[in-house]
Coordinates of C-alpha atoms and ligand atoms in Angstrom, one line a residue:
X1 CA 195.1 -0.8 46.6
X2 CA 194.6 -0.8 50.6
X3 CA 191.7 1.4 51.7
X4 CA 193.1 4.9 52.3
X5 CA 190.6 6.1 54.6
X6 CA 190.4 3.0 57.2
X7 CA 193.4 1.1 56.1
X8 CA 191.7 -2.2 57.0
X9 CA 191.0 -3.9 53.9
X10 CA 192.2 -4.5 49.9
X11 CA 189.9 -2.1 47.1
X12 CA 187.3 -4.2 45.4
X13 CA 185.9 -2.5 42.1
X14 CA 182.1 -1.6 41.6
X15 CA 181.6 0.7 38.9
X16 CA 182.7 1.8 35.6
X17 CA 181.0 5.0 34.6
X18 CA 182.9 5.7 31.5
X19 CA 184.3 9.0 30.4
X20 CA 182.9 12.0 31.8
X21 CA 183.6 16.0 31.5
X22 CA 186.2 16.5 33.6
X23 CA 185.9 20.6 33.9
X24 CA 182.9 20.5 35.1
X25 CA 183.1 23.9 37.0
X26 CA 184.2 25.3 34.0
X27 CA 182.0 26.9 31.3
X28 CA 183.0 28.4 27.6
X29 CA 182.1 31.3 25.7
X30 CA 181.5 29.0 22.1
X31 CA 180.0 25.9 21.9
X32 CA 182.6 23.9 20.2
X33 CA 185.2 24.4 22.2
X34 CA 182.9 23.1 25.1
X35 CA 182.1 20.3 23.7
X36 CA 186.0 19.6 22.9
X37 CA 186.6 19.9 26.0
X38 CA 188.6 17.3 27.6
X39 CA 186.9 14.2 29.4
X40 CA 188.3 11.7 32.2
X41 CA 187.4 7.7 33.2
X42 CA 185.7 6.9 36.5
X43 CA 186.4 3.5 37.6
X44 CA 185.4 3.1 41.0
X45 CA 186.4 0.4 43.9
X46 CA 185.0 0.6 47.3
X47 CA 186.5 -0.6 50.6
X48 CA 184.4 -3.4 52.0
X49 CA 185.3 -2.8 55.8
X50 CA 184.3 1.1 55.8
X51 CA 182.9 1.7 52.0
X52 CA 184.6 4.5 51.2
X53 CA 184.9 4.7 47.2
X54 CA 187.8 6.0 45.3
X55 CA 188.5 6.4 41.6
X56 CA 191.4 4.4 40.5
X57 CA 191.2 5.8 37.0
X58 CA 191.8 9.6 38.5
X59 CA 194.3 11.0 36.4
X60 CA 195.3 14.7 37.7
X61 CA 196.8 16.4 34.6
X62 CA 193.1 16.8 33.1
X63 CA 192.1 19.3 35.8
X64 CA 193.3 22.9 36.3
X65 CA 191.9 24.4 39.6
X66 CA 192.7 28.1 38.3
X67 CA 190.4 30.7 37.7
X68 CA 188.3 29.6 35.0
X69 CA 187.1 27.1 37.9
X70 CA 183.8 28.1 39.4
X71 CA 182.2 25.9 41.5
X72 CA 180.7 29.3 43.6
X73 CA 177.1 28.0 44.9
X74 CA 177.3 31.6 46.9
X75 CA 174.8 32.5 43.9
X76 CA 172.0 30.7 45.7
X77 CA 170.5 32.5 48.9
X78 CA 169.8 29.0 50.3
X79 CA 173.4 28.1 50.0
X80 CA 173.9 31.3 51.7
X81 CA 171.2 30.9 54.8
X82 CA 173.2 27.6 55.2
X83 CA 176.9 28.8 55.3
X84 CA 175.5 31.7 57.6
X85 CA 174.2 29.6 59.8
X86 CA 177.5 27.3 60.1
X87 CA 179.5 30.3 60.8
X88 CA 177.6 31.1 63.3
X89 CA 177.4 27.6 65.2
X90 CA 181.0 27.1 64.8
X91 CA 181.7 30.5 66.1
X92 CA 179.6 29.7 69.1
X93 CA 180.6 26.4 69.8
X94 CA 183.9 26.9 69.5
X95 CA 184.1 30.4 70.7
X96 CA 186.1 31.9 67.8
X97 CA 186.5 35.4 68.7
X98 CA 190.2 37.1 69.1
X99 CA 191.5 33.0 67.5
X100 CA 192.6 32.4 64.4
X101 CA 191.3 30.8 61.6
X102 CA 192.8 29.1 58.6
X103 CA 190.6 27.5 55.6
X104 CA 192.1 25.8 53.2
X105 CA 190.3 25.7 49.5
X106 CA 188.5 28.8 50.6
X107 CA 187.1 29.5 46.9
X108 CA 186.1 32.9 46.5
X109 CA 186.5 33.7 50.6
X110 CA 183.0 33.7 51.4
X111 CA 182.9 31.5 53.9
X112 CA 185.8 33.2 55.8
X113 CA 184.9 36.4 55.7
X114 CA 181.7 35.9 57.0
X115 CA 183.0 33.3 59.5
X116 CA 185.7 35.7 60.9
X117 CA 182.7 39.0 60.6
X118 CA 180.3 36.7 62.9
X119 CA 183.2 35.2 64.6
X120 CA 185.0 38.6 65.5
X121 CA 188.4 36.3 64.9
X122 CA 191.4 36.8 62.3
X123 CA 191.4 34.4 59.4
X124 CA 194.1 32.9 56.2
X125 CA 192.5 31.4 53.0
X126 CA 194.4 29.7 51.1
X127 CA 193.2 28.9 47.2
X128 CA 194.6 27.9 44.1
X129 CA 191.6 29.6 42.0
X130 CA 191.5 32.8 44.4
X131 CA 191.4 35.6 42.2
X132 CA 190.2 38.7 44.6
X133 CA 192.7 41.3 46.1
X134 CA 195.7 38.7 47.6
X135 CA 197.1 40.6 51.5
X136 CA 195.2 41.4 54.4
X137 CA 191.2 42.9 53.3
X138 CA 190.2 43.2 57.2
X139 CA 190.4 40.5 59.4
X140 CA 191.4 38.0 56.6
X141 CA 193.8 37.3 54.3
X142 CA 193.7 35.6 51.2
X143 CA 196.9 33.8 49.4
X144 CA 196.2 32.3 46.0
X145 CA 197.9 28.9 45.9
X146 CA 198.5 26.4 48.0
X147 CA 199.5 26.0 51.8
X148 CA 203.2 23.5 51.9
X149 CA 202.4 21.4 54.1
X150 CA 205.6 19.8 54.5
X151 CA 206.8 22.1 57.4
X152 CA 207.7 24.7 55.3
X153 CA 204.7 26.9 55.8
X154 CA 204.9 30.5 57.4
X155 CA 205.9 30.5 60.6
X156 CA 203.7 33.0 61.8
X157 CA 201.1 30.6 60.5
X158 CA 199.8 29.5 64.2
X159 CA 196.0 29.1 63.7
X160 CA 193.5 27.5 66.5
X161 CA 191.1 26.6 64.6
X162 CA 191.0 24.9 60.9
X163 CA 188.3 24.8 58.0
X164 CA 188.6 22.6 54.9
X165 CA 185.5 22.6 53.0
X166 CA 185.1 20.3 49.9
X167 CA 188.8 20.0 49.3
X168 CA 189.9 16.4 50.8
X169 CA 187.4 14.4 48.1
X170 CA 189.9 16.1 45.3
X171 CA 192.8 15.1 46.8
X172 CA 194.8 12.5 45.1
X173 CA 196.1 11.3 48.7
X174 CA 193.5 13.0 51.4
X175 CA 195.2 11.1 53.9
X176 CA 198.5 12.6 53.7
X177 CA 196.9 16.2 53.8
X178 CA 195.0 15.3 57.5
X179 CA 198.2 14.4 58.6
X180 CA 200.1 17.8 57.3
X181 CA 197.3 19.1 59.2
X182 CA 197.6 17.9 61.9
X183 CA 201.6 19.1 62.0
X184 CA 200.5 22.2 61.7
X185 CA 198.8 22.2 64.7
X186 CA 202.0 21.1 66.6
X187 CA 201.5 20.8 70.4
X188 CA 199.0 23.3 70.7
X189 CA 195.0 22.8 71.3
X190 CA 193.6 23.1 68.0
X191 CA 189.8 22.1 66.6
X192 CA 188.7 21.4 63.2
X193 CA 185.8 21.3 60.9
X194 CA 186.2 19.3 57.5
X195 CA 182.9 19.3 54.9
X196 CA 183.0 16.9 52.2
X197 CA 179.6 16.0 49.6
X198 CA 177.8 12.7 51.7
X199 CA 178.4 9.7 49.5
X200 CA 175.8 7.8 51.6
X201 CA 173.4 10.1 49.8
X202 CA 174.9 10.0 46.9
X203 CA 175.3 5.9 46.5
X204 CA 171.4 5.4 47.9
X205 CA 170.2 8.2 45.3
X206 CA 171.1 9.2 41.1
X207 CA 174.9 9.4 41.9
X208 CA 175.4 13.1 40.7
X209 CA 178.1 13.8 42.6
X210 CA 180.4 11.2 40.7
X211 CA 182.3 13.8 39.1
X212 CA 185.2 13.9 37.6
X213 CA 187.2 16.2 40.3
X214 CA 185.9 14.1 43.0
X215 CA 188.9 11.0 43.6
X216 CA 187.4 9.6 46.3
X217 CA 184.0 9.6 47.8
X218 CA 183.4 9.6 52.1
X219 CA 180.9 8.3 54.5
X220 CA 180.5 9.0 58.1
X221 CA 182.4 6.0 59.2
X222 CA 185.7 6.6 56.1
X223 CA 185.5 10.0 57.2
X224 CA 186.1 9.3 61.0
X225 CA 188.4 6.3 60.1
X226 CA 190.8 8.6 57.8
X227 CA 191.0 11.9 60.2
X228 CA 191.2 9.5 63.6
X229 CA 194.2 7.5 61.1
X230 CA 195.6 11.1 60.7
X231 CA 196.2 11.8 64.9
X232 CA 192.9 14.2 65.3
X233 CA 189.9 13.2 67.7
X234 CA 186.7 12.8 66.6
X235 CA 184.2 15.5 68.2
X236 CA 181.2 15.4 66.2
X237 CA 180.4 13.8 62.8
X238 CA 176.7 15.0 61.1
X239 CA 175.2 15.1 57.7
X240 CA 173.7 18.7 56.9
X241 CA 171.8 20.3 53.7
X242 CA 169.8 18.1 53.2
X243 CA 172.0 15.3 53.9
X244 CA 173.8 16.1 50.8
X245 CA 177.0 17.4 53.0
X246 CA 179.0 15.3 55.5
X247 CA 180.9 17.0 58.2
X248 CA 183.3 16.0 61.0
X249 CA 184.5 18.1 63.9
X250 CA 188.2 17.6 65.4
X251 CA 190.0 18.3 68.5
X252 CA 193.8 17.9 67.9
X253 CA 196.0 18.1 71.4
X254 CA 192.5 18.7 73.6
X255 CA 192.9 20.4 76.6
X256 CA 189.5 21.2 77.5
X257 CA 185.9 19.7 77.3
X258 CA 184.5 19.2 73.9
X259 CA 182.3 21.7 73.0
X260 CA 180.1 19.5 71.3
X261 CA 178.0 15.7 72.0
X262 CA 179.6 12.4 71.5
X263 CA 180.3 11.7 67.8
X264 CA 177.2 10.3 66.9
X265 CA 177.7 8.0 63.8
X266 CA 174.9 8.5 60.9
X267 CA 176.4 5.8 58.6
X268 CA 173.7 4.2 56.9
X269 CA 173.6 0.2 57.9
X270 CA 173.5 -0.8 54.4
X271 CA 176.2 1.5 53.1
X272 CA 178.3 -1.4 51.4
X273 CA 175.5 -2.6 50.0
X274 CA 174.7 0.5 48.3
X275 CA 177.9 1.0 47.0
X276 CA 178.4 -2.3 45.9
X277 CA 175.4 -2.3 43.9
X278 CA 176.1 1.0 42.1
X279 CA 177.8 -0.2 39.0
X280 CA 174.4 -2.0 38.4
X281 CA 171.8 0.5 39.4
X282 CA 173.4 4.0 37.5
X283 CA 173.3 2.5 34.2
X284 CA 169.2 1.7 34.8
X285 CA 168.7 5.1 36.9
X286 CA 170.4 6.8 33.4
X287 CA 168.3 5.4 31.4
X288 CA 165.0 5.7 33.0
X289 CA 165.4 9.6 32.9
X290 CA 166.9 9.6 29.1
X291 CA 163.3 7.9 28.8
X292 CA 161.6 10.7 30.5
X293 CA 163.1 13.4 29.4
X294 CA 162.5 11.8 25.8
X295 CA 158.4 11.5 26.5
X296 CA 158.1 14.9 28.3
X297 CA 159.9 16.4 25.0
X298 CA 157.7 14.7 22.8
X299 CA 154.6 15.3 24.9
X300 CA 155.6 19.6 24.4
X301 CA 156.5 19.6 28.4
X302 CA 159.6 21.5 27.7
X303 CA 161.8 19.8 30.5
X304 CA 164.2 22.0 31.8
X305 CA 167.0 20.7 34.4
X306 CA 167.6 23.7 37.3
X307 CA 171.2 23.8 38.2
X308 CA 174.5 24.0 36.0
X309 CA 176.7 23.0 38.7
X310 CA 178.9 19.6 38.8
X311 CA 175.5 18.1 39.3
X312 CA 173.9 19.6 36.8
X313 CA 176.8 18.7 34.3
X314 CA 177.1 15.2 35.7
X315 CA 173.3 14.4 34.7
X316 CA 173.5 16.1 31.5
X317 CA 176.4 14.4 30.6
X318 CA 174.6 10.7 31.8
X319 CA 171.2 11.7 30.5
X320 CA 170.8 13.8 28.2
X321 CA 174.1 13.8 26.0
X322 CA 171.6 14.1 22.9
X323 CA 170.2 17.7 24.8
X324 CA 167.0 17.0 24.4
X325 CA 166.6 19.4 27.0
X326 CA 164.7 22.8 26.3
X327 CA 166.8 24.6 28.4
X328 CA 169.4 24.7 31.9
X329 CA 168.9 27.4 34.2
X330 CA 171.6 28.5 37.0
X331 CA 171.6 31.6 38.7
X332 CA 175.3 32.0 38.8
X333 CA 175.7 34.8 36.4
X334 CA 179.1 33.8 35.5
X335 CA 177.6 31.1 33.8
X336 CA 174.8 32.7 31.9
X337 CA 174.9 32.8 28.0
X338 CA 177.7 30.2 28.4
X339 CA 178.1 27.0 27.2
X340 CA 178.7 23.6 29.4
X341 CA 182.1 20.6 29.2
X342 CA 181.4 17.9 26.6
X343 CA 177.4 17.9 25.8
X344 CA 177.7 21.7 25.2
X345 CA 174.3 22.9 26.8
X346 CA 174.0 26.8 26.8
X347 CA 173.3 28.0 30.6
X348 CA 170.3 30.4 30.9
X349 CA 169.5 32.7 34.0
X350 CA 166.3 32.7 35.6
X351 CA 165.3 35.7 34.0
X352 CA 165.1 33.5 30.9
X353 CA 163.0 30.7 32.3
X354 CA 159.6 31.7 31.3
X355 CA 160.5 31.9 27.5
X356 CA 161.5 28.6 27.8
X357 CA 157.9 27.6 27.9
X358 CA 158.3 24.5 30.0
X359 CA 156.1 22.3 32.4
X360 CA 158.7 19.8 33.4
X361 CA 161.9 21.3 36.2
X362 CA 164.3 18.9 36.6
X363 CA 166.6 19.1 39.5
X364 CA 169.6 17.0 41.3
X365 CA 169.6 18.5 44.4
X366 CA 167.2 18.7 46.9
X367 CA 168.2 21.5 48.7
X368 CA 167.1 24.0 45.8
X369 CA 163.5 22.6 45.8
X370 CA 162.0 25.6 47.7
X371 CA 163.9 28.0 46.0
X372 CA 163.6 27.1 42.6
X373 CA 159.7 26.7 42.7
X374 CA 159.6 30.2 44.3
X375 CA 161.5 31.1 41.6
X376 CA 159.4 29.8 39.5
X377 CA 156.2 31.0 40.9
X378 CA 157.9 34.7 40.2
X379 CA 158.9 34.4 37.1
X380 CA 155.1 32.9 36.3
X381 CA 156.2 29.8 35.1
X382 CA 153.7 26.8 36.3
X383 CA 155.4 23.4 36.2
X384 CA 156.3 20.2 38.2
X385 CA 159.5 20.1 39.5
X386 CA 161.4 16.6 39.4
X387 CA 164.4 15.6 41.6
X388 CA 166.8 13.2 39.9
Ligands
ZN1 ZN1 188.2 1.3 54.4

């Protein structure tokens, strides 16, 4: 298979991570049918010009993005801080008010709202697991489903400015998507700003973010090579929350000064290396914490891992399939009292933490760190907190 993103070299495999759960957003009400739920191969090759990774094993009949699919991180007031402060940026930078906005995979609507709210513009979301009021609630409306992007969208659909937020590392061909985009936006001026998760974090660290929904994983330099390959120019391309996110800005048709620096490229020098040596390094990195979690259970610690999203379930699925774990915490309450795909864990909120009587938080994602120990520290619980 030829690279997708930079279309420059052959696909060379580097890692075979077996089966894991593929509904990972999704949670159940009874164990067993969590644990029967379905789960999906990755097999990953990488590109050795650009090292962007895809999952040739990606089969899309195992996932259903309807409503049982929650992958909200809204929940979390740092996720929050972080999404307000985009909006804001973006709506500087790009001076959003009166234009119009169109997201697509906007979730829940979050985002938009509060973008179009700060932005004073007029927004569209489009989503296939939207399940709030559908029409016009203000300034934005909401379609559950998705946007053709074959020409045969709504005319009236004219928008100057375009947000796709961890939607093009699901797509089975994220290529063709950029360039329906970029149709869209015809012959008029029209910017961009695309988030996917940064798999030059991911590669260098525990490699949480291989989940099953994800088909193909981007760095800074796949990233610019696929939406530069799909007719848009490159404005800006930067790693944020804690590096964990990768974003590019686009200018499509520009007719005015970019509101932003020269792209300045934060690809890691030894990128391909890192990929490349995956295959061998997750089995080891597995295994070390199926070791820890094993002596902090036995020494009465209590481990705990923070976090039931598709990181959380990725780690539980690689490391503790046995749940040795006393417990998983989220703060989602959608996904309290339920149970988790395939190792069937049963979520608790943080309300529940201190009579889990642990010493040892587990977590896969940075980002939290300051929340969760303040979290923590209210609920009166004293322990050390571990990023995997
Ligand atoms: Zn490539």
């Amino acid at each position: 298979m030829r690279c997708p993103a930079c279309a420059e070299a052959e696909l060379v495999p580097c890692a075979d991570l077996g089966a894991v759960p593929a509904l990972c957003g999704v949670t159940w009400a009874e164990r067993a049918e969590a644990v029967a739920s379905p789960a999906g191969p990755i097999r990953l090759e990488y590109c050795p010009a650009c090292a962007h990774v895809v999952n040739v094993a990606f089969r899309p009949e195992l996932l259903a993005y309807d409503g049982s699919y929650d992958n909200s991180l809204h929940h979390s007031p740092t996720f929050r801080a972080y999404a307000s402060d985009l909006a804001k940026r973006l709506s500087g930078d790009y001076r959003l008010a009166g234009r119009s906005v169109l997201e697509l995979g906007c979730g829940k609507g979050d985002f938009l709202r509060e973008l179009c709210q700060v932005a004073g513009c007029h927004g569209t979301g489009y989503d296939a697991s939207y399940q709030g009021p559908e029409g016009t609630d203000g300034a934005v409306s909401f379609v559950p489903g998705f946007l053709p992007l074959d020409g045969s969208h709504p005319p009236e659909l004219r928008p100057d400015f375009l947000v796709t937020r961890h939607v093009l590392e699901h797509l089975t061909d994220p290529y063709e998507f950029l360039v329906g985009l970029r149709a869209l936006a015809g012959e008029r001026e029209t910017h961009g700003y695309f988030e996917v998760p940064n798999a030059s974090y991911d590669f260098a660290t525990g490699g949480w973010d291989c989940i099953y929904p994800h088909v193909c994983y981007f760095n800074a330099e796949s990233l610019r090579a696929m939406v530069s390959r799909a007719g848009f120019e490159v404005l800006r391309i930067d790693t944020a929350f804690s590096d964990i996110f990768l974003s590019v800005e686009v200018v499509a048709n520009r007719a005015s000064p970019g509101p932003t620096a020269e792209p300045e490229l934060q690809v890691a020098a030894d990128q391909r290396g890192r990929v490349a040596s995956f295959g061998e390094r997750h089995p080891q990195t597995v295994a070390r914490w199926r070791m820890r979690i094993g002596a902090l259970a036995a020494g009465g610690a209590n481990p705990v891992l923070w976090g039931a999203g598709a990181r959380g379930v990725a780690f539980l699925s690689a490391a503790d399939p046995d749940r040795a774990l006393a417990g998983v915490v989220d703060v989602n309450p959608h996904k309290r009292g339920r149970y988790l795909p395939v190792t069937g864990h049963r979520v608790t909120g943080p309300e529940g933490v201190a009579a889990l009587d642990t010493r040892a938080v587990i977590l896969t994602n940075p980002a939290y760190r300051t929340e969760i120990g303040a979290a923590l520290a209210e609920a009166g619980v004293e322990a050390e907190l571990l990023v995997a």
